XYZ file of C-alpha atoms in Angstrom:
507
model
C 27.275 -8.803 34.002
C 27.087 -6.524 30.925
C 23.898 -8.251 29.719
C 22.397 -7.935 33.207
C 23.126 -4.190 33.254
C 21.605 -3.801 29.759
C 18.500 -5.682 30.884
C 18.111 -3.481 33.973
C 18.512 -0.301 31.891
C 15.890 -1.493 29.386
C 13.547 -2.429 32.234
C 13.920 1.013 33.815
C 13.278 2.694 30.443
C 10.094 0.674 29.924
C 8.951 1.571 33.444
C 9.540 5.292 32.824
C 7.784 5.194 29.451
C 4.876 3.321 31.018
C 4.625 5.895 33.819
C 4.565 8.863 31.445
C 2.064 7.157 29.136
C -0.189 6.453 32.106
C 0.179 10.017 33.451
C -0.087 11.976 30.219
C -1.650 9.390 27.916
C -4.103 11.767 26.215
C -1.573 14.451 25.331
C 1.111 11.979 24.384
C -1.260 10.048 22.135
C -2.323 13.231 20.365
C 1.220 14.472 19.807
C 2.456 11.017 18.816
C -0.301 10.776 16.211
C 0.475 14.237 14.816
C 4.202 13.515 14.629
C 3.485 10.110 13.105
C 1.325 11.645 10.388
C 4.044 14.209 9.576
C 6.575 11.422 9.208
C 4.040 9.456 7.168
C 3.789 12.330 4.688
C 7.583 12.523 4.416
C 7.771 8.754 3.849
C 4.986 8.948 1.251
C 6.791 11.657 -0.724
C 9.997 9.623 -0.604
C 8.233 6.459 -1.758
C 6.374 8.151 -4.587
C 9.164 10.308 -5.974
C 12.465 8.567 -5.319
C 11.884 4.925 -4.428
C 12.333 2.347 -7.203
C 10.548 -0.600 -5.602
C 7.420 -2.096 -7.183
C 4.034 -0.395 -6.952
C 2.420 -3.081 -4.762
C 5.094 -2.714 -2.120
C 4.747 1.082 -2.162
C 0.982 0.866 -1.688
C 1.373 -1.566 1.202
C 3.804 0.751 3.000
C 1.644 3.823 2.338
C -1.320 2.018 3.891
C 0.783 1.006 6.900
C 2.166 4.475 7.679
C -1.160 6.316 7.239
C -3.526 3.816 8.877
C -1.149 3.187 11.794
C 0.894 6.399 11.807
C 3.060 5.676 14.856
C 3.528 1.919 14.533
C 3.663 2.102 10.730
C 6.423 4.714 10.753
C 8.474 2.693 13.251
C 8.040 -0.450 11.159
C 9.063 1.429 8.035
C 12.228 2.785 9.658
C 13.261 -0.730 10.654
C 11.923 -2.841 7.805
C 10.872 -0.633 4.918
C 13.931 1.200 3.717
C 15.036 0.501 0.160
C 18.120 -1.763 0.217
C 19.360 -0.088 -2.960
C 20.182 2.938 -0.813
C 22.569 0.952 1.406
C 26.039 2.514 1.579
C 28.954 0.095 1.921
C 32.414 0.822 3.232
C 35.295 1.346 0.817
C 36.856 -1.892 2.071
C 33.705 -3.920 1.427
C 33.415 -2.590 -2.120
C 37.087 -2.966 -2.997
C 37.559 -6.447 -1.577
C 34.450 -7.776 -3.303
C 35.619 -6.325 -6.625
C 38.993 -8.041 -6.152
C 37.251 -11.360 -5.545
C 35.018 -10.967 -8.602
C 37.930 -10.158 -10.887
C 40.068 -13.024 -9.609
C 37.379 -15.718 -9.511
C 35.703 -14.894 -12.810
C 39.053 -15.038 -14.594
C 39.923 -18.481 -13.234
C 40.197 -21.266 -15.810
C 37.816 -24.079 -14.909
C 38.340 -27.600 -16.262
C 35.350 -28.572 -18.390
C 34.474 -31.576 -20.495
C 33.347 -31.101 -24.097
C 29.666 -31.705 -23.280
C 27.294 -29.404 -25.108
C 25.999 -26.541 -22.966
C 22.339 -26.912 -21.937
C 20.279 -24.303 -23.760
C 18.822 -22.707 -20.639
C 22.265 -22.423 -19.034
C 23.338 -20.070 -21.814
C 20.445 -17.736 -21.018
C 21.209 -17.792 -17.303
C 24.875 -17.086 -18.025
C 23.896 -14.037 -20.094
C 21.523 -12.947 -17.344
C 23.771 -13.437 -14.302
C 27.366 -13.801 -15.582
C 27.531 -17.055 -13.593
C 28.955 -19.964 -15.556
C 27.440 -23.436 -15.895
C 30.048 -25.975 -14.794
C 30.170 -29.711 -15.535
C 32.346 -32.378 -14.007
C 30.168 -32.816 -10.910
C 28.478 -35.544 -8.967
C 25.205 -34.180 -7.586
C 23.277 -36.069 -4.920
C 19.796 -35.139 -3.702
C 19.414 -35.552 0.063
C 15.786 -35.995 1.113
C 14.923 -34.814 4.634
C 17.200 -34.584 7.635
C 17.521 -38.372 7.828
C 19.682 -38.303 4.680
C 21.162 -34.815 4.979
C 22.759 -34.772 8.421
C 24.537 -38.157 8.221
C 26.067 -37.071 4.899
C 27.184 -33.732 6.400
C 28.637 -35.353 9.530
C 30.570 -37.903 7.479
C 32.028 -35.229 5.182
C 32.974 -32.953 8.098
C 34.858 -35.755 9.839
C 36.934 -36.297 6.693
C 37.965 -32.623 6.316
C 41.724 -32.077 6.121
C 42.268 -28.443 5.102
C 39.295 -26.126 5.605
C 35.610 -26.024 6.494
C 33.418 -23.066 5.543
C 29.972 -23.223 7.124
C 27.098 -20.742 6.836
C 23.505 -20.969 8.076
C 20.472 -18.744 8.493
C 19.294 -20.672 11.570
C 21.741 -22.561 13.769
C 20.115 -23.942 16.918
C 21.560 -24.950 20.259
C 20.397 -28.562 20.456
C 21.632 -32.082 19.884
C 22.473 -31.983 16.165
C 23.885 -28.438 16.302
C 26.108 -29.396 19.240
C 27.311 -32.506 17.421
C 28.312 -30.444 14.390
C 29.908 -27.767 16.560
C 31.972 -30.370 18.409
C 33.266 -31.799 15.118
C 34.256 -28.264 14.076
C 36.087 -27.846 17.391
C 37.888 -31.162 16.906
C 38.915 -30.230 13.356
C 40.032 -26.719 14.327
C 42.252 -28.164 17.066
C 43.732 -30.542 14.481
C 44.771 -27.602 12.277
C 41.841 -27.449 9.864
C 40.844 -23.849 9.088
C 37.234 -23.337 10.228
C 35.189 -20.289 9.239
C 31.695 -20.161 10.729
C 29.077 -17.632 9.593
C 25.494 -17.382 10.842
C 22.750 -14.837 10.281
C 22.531 -12.270 13.070
C 18.718 -12.313 13.076
C 17.881 -15.912 12.219
C 20.376 -17.181 14.814
C 20.087 -14.300 17.281
C 19.437 -16.872 20.007
C 22.976 -18.322 19.705
C 24.710 -17.667 23.002
C 28.336 -16.729 23.452
C 28.797 -19.700 25.792
C 27.879 -22.018 22.899
C 30.260 -20.334 20.459
C 33.195 -19.684 22.794
C 34.608 -23.241 22.698
C 34.616 -23.019 18.906
C 36.511 -19.732 19.004
C 38.934 -21.050 21.615
C 39.723 -23.971 19.307
C 40.866 -21.499 16.637
C 37.783 -21.105 14.456
C 36.763 -17.671 13.191
C 33.102 -16.861 13.849
C 30.922 -14.031 12.510
C 27.273 -13.120 12.890
C 26.074 -11.727 9.554
C 24.679 -8.219 10.160
C 24.247 -8.817 13.904
C 21.368 -7.415 15.920
C 23.194 -5.240 18.437
C 22.182 -1.601 18.211
C 19.828 0.963 16.699
C 21.824 0.571 13.478
C 19.893 -2.653 12.979
C 17.470 -0.367 11.101
C 19.841 -0.548 8.134
C 19.642 -4.309 7.804
C 16.868 -5.653 10.063
C 14.683 -6.827 7.179
C 17.526 -7.881 4.864
C 18.672 -11.276 6.052
C 21.172 -13.839 4.800
C 19.018 -16.899 4.188
C 21.742 -19.022 2.581
C 22.738 -22.402 3.987
C 25.955 -24.037 2.867
C 29.007 -26.020 3.838
C 32.195 -26.216 1.763
C 34.806 -28.804 2.721
C 38.357 -28.696 1.291
C 36.960 -27.164 -1.938
C 35.903 -30.703 -2.873
C 32.458 -31.184 -1.350
C 29.639 -28.693 -0.934
C 26.183 -28.828 0.640
C 23.284 -26.419 0.229
C 19.494 -26.446 0.209
C 16.541 -25.958 2.503
C 17.781 -27.378 5.797
C 19.127 -25.228 8.597
C 20.693 -26.876 11.658
C 18.254 -27.915 14.369
C 16.279 -30.858 15.652
C 13.113 -29.781 13.823
C 14.954 -30.527 10.557
C 15.314 -34.129 11.759
C 11.570 -34.269 12.608
C 12.497 -34.438 16.294
C 10.177 -31.747 17.680
C 6.479 -31.994 18.643
C 5.295 -29.252 16.253
C 5.341 -31.407 13.112
C 5.197 -35.144 12.549
C 7.464 -34.862 9.493
C 9.694 -31.997 8.404
C 9.839 -32.494 4.635
C 12.926 -30.852 3.145
C 15.467 -31.134 0.341
C 19.221 -30.596 0.378
C 21.886 -31.168 -2.278
C 25.447 -32.470 -2.106
C 27.888 -31.400 -4.812
C 31.247 -33.032 -5.492
C 33.433 -31.573 -8.232
C 34.168 -28.302 -9.957
C 30.788 -26.760 -9.112
C 31.901 -26.442 -5.483
C 33.885 -23.417 -6.692
C 30.650 -21.441 -7.103
C 29.518 -22.263 -3.571
C 32.922 -21.134 -2.361
C 32.561 -17.892 -4.288
C 29.245 -17.103 -2.589
C 30.648 -17.867 0.863
C 33.773 -15.752 0.359
C 31.757 -12.750 -0.825
C 29.799 -12.842 2.443
C 32.969 -13.457 4.443
C 34.941 -10.453 3.163
C 31.826 -8.318 3.617
C 31.782 -9.216 7.299
C 35.539 -8.844 7.753
C 35.238 -5.306 6.373
C 38.975 -4.590 6.246
C 41.600 -3.819 3.658
C 43.156 -6.979 2.267
C 40.340 -9.290 3.407
C 40.262 -10.971 -0.025
C 44.030 -11.331 -0.441
C 44.302 -14.650 1.368
C 41.863 -16.224 -1.085
C 43.105 -14.748 -4.388
C 46.851 -15.061 -3.883
C 48.555 -17.869 -5.781
C 48.551 -20.042 -2.667
C 44.974 -19.039 -1.834
C 43.661 -19.958 -5.296
C 45.374 -23.341 -5.062
C 43.833 -23.909 -1.636
C 40.325 -22.458 -1.922
C 39.501 -22.003 -5.602
C 40.863 -25.049 -7.407
C 38.083 -27.618 -7.373
C 38.655 -30.834 -9.297
C 36.288 -32.739 -11.534
C 34.372 -35.547 -9.887
C 35.184 -39.131 -10.767
C 32.657 -41.137 -12.771
C 30.197 -38.212 -13.032
C 29.734 -35.258 -15.326
C 26.662 -33.386 -14.075
C 26.059 -29.734 -14.850
C 25.513 -27.239 -12.058
C 24.918 -23.511 -12.292
C 24.745 -21.840 -8.892
C 22.955 -18.494 -8.929
C 23.125 -16.355 -5.815
C 22.017 -12.818 -5.102
C 20.573 -10.473 -2.549
C 18.725 -7.257 -1.801
C 21.649 -4.986 -2.715
C 21.887 -6.269 -6.292
C 20.252 -3.999 -8.867
C 18.691 -7.016 -10.569
C 16.879 -9.914 -8.885
C 19.140 -12.678 -10.210
C 17.685 -15.565 -8.209
C 14.072 -14.719 -8.969
C 14.688 -13.968 -12.648
C 16.661 -17.194 -13.122
C 13.778 -19.160 -11.632
C 11.349 -17.360 -13.940
C 13.568 -18.172 -16.945
C 13.521 -21.820 -15.868
C 9.733 -21.714 -15.641
C 9.460 -20.014 -19.018
C 11.478 -22.811 -20.634
C 8.699 -25.322 -19.892
C 7.163 -27.336 -22.690
C 5.176 -29.813 -20.570
C 5.295 -29.214 -16.825
C 6.335 -26.956 -13.960
C 6.262 -28.464 -10.468
C 7.050 -26.298 -7.440
C 7.422 -27.023 -3.742
C 7.688 -24.009 -1.445
C 6.821 -23.442 2.225
C 5.844 -19.846 1.468
C 4.065 -19.125 -1.798
C 3.723 -15.332 -1.860
C 4.826 -14.280 -5.368
C 5.463 -10.714 -6.419
C 3.660 -9.214 -9.414
C 6.167 -10.377 -12.016
C 6.454 -13.969 -10.806
C 2.688 -14.330 -10.342
C 2.141 -13.078 -13.880
C 4.673 -15.550 -15.306
C 3.420 -18.626 -13.458
C -0.227 -17.860 -14.315
C 0.643 -17.267 -17.968
C 2.584 -20.540 -18.115
C -0.369 -22.379 -16.576
C -2.923 -20.768 -18.895
C -0.733 -21.803 -21.845
C -1.514 -25.444 -21.153
C 1.561 -26.346 -19.127
C 0.997 -28.779 -16.232
C 1.630 -26.417 -13.300
C 1.518 -27.961 -9.826
C 2.408 -26.231 -6.561
C 2.759 -27.866 -3.145
C 2.362 -25.621 -0.091
C 2.130 -26.597 3.590
C -1.068 -28.019 5.015
C 0.095 -26.768 8.395
C 2.071 -23.558 8.663
C 4.916 -22.525 10.932
C 4.019 -18.818 10.758
C 0.418 -17.590 10.663
C 0.730 -14.581 8.364
C 2.876 -16.388 5.792
C 0.600 -19.455 5.883
C -2.538 -17.407 5.264
C -0.657 -15.265 2.725
C 0.187 -18.393 0.729
C -3.413 -19.618 0.864
C -4.590 -16.262 -0.484
C -3.071 -17.156 -3.880
C -4.651 -20.603 -4.210
C -7.852 -19.401 -5.917
C -6.075 -17.194 -8.450
C -3.767 -20.099 -9.335
C -6.694 -22.499 -9.729
C -8.399 -19.925 -11.952
C -5.307 -20.038 -14.191
C -5.566 -23.827 -14.481
C -2.876 -24.789 -11.969
C -3.163 -27.687 -9.551
C -2.614 -26.539 -5.975
C -1.714 -29.061 -3.281
C -1.388 -28.809 0.495
C 1.095 -31.148 2.140
C -0.203 -33.325 5.003
C -1.767 -31.286 7.795
C 0.335 -32.775 10.598
C 3.656 -31.977 8.903
C 5.555 -29.164 7.213
C 7.057 -29.003 3.738
C 10.109 -26.709 3.736
C 11.716 -27.832 0.464
C 12.491 -25.153 -2.121
C 12.402 -26.981 -5.443
C 11.284 -26.313 -9.021
C 11.184 -29.104 -11.618
C 10.514 -28.353 -15.290
C 9.605 -30.978 -17.891
C 11.244 -33.621 -15.690
C 14.541 -32.518 -17.249
C 15.699 -29.297 -15.553
C 15.453 -28.220 -11.937
C 16.405 -25.668 -9.322
C 16.928 -26.538 -5.667
C 18.309 -24.326 -2.936
C 17.434 -21.786 -0.271
C 14.927 -19.464 -1.986
C 11.204 -19.699 -1.295
C 8.725 -18.686 -3.984
C 7.915 -15.465 -2.151
C 8.622 -11.755 -2.063
C 11.041 -12.038 0.855
C 13.318 -14.482 -0.955
C 13.002 -12.631 -4.246
C 13.659 -9.119 -2.926
C 14.794 -8.999 0.705
C 16.956 -12.046 1.473
C 20.376 -13.188 0.334
C 19.592 -16.482 -1.426
C 21.154 -19.210 -3.557
C 19.752 -21.757 -6.019
C 21.457 -24.676 -7.778
C 20.275 -25.230 -11.362
C 20.485 -28.788 -12.723
C 20.146 -29.970 -16.317
C 19.893 -32.868 -18.795
C 17.694 -35.154 -16.672
C 20.641 -36.092 -14.521
C 20.278 -38.642 -11.725
C 19.667 -35.745 -9.316
C 16.804 -34.432 -11.471
C 15.297 -37.927 -11.658
C 15.457 -38.148 -7.850
C 13.654 -34.811 -7.528
C 10.934 -36.138 -9.831
C 10.555 -39.247 -7.629
C 10.318 -37.059 -4.525
C 7.652 -34.875 -6.138
C 5.541 -37.900 -7.054
C 5.825 -39.175 -3.486
C 4.884 -35.734 -2.129
C 1.807 -35.514 -4.363
C 0.578 -38.758 -2.820
C 1.045 -37.238 0.646
C -0.760 -34.028 -0.331
C -4.336 -32.829 -0.749
C -5.481 -31.356 -4.073
C -7.535 -28.197 -3.556
C -10.908 -28.124 -5.326
C -13.194 -25.330 -6.477
C -15.876 -26.603 -4.097
C -13.754 -26.186 -0.985
C -12.581 -22.776 -2.153
C -16.217 -21.656 -2.288
C -16.896 -23.242 1.104
C -14.280 -21.178 2.941
C -15.593 -19.328 5.958
C -15.737 -15.544 6.038
C -13.201 -15.562 8.884
C -10.734 -17.571 6.814
C -11.244 -15.321 3.802
C -10.608 -12.263 5.964
C -7.387 -13.762 7.362
C -6.158 -14.492 3.848
C -7.150 -11.074 2.529
C -5.334 -9.269 5.340
C -2.290 -11.501 4.930
C -2.191 -10.853 1.179
C -2.342 -7.090 1.806
C 0.693 -7.441 4.064
C 2.520 -9.808 1.701
C 4.491 -7.116 -0.160
C 6.162 -6.065 3.093
C 6.412 -9.477 4.801
């Protein structure tokens, strides 16, 4: 009934606005333009004098607010505000600080293996430790990922922490939800977190049985009011599951039938996920708990996890049997002063001696990352990038294609995955020895606007070897762009790409 009333009110408001626009369209348009230009000037002064974002992004927003003064100003108010200006509650700040102090002081069992050289740099950069004593398994596509997740969920005995950017209402999402309900009824603690924008379609009727079973459910920064302007463009893009502090999953796959290649849009949904067993699960748990206490937003939200009993239950991962892989899990978001995820990926790229291979569904680098990858390529490193041959979003698809020529000019090999399918994997492989796999695309949104997470792998472990095999298989399924076809592009296609690239800093 409440939703029906809200819908009727919105409908009446649109009708009234439409009537007044029709009646007084000339005067309203004039005044709206004048007011829009005034606001555009105010926004311009703010951007130029007090905003710390990069120059390209500033220019893009200045163009938007002056060329389209009304629409541009509205877009800026919802999507353009600097996340560094976000003000958090005292509870959110205090509880996160308590978690940081407790978790970073925990002793973690480690073998005497020598630290990988790059891991030392990333530790200095991010203060996130490399941890060995893990068994890391690469899960290729939904056909491997979902069976592994379902099996692990059914074996849970103490707690399940689950977080997704997109969680559908379809066959696979219902199957997972029903397992969570079964486990919650059996006494397993279930905490379920989904992004309020990416999963805005999730209905209360779908979630209510989960809540009734005893699970705690939060929408991360939900879309409910005008206050969405604070967070509308700053989304939590992480995907992870932690089970009993023993097993963790993360990577590119959300929950939905498209990730099992079961929708008509794409013949194959090519994606990569990772399963971690061992001490490295602690770092996944850390990321989840930071987001959880943020959403709880109350005094004492962290206490359950950092008490003596809480540490034993949630933060005491054990070394895996018969495996000793390194993992270093770097996570970050728009409110961090430094761009930890992006900079860690750039450090990985800069460590290359022979090759850098990247798969990303959206290749829209910012100035710094474009400069690094072009420099690496021009230095004689074998740089290869796979992007989709068929996009899921027009602007992002054309924005990615806008960078193909400049990458070819730098000596890189640019590939498009098969044109009836979609590559959604977020993977970087360097020298066939080190890799990063996780949730971050190689684009401005993941680098600056989203909450993301990447798992760094070292020492040509079995997981790294599997990523190399997957890359070689993907190259065979992909088309290598040539100079000739770049020159043969139509003017219409060039215009689409140019416009998309102009918008890329604010995508």
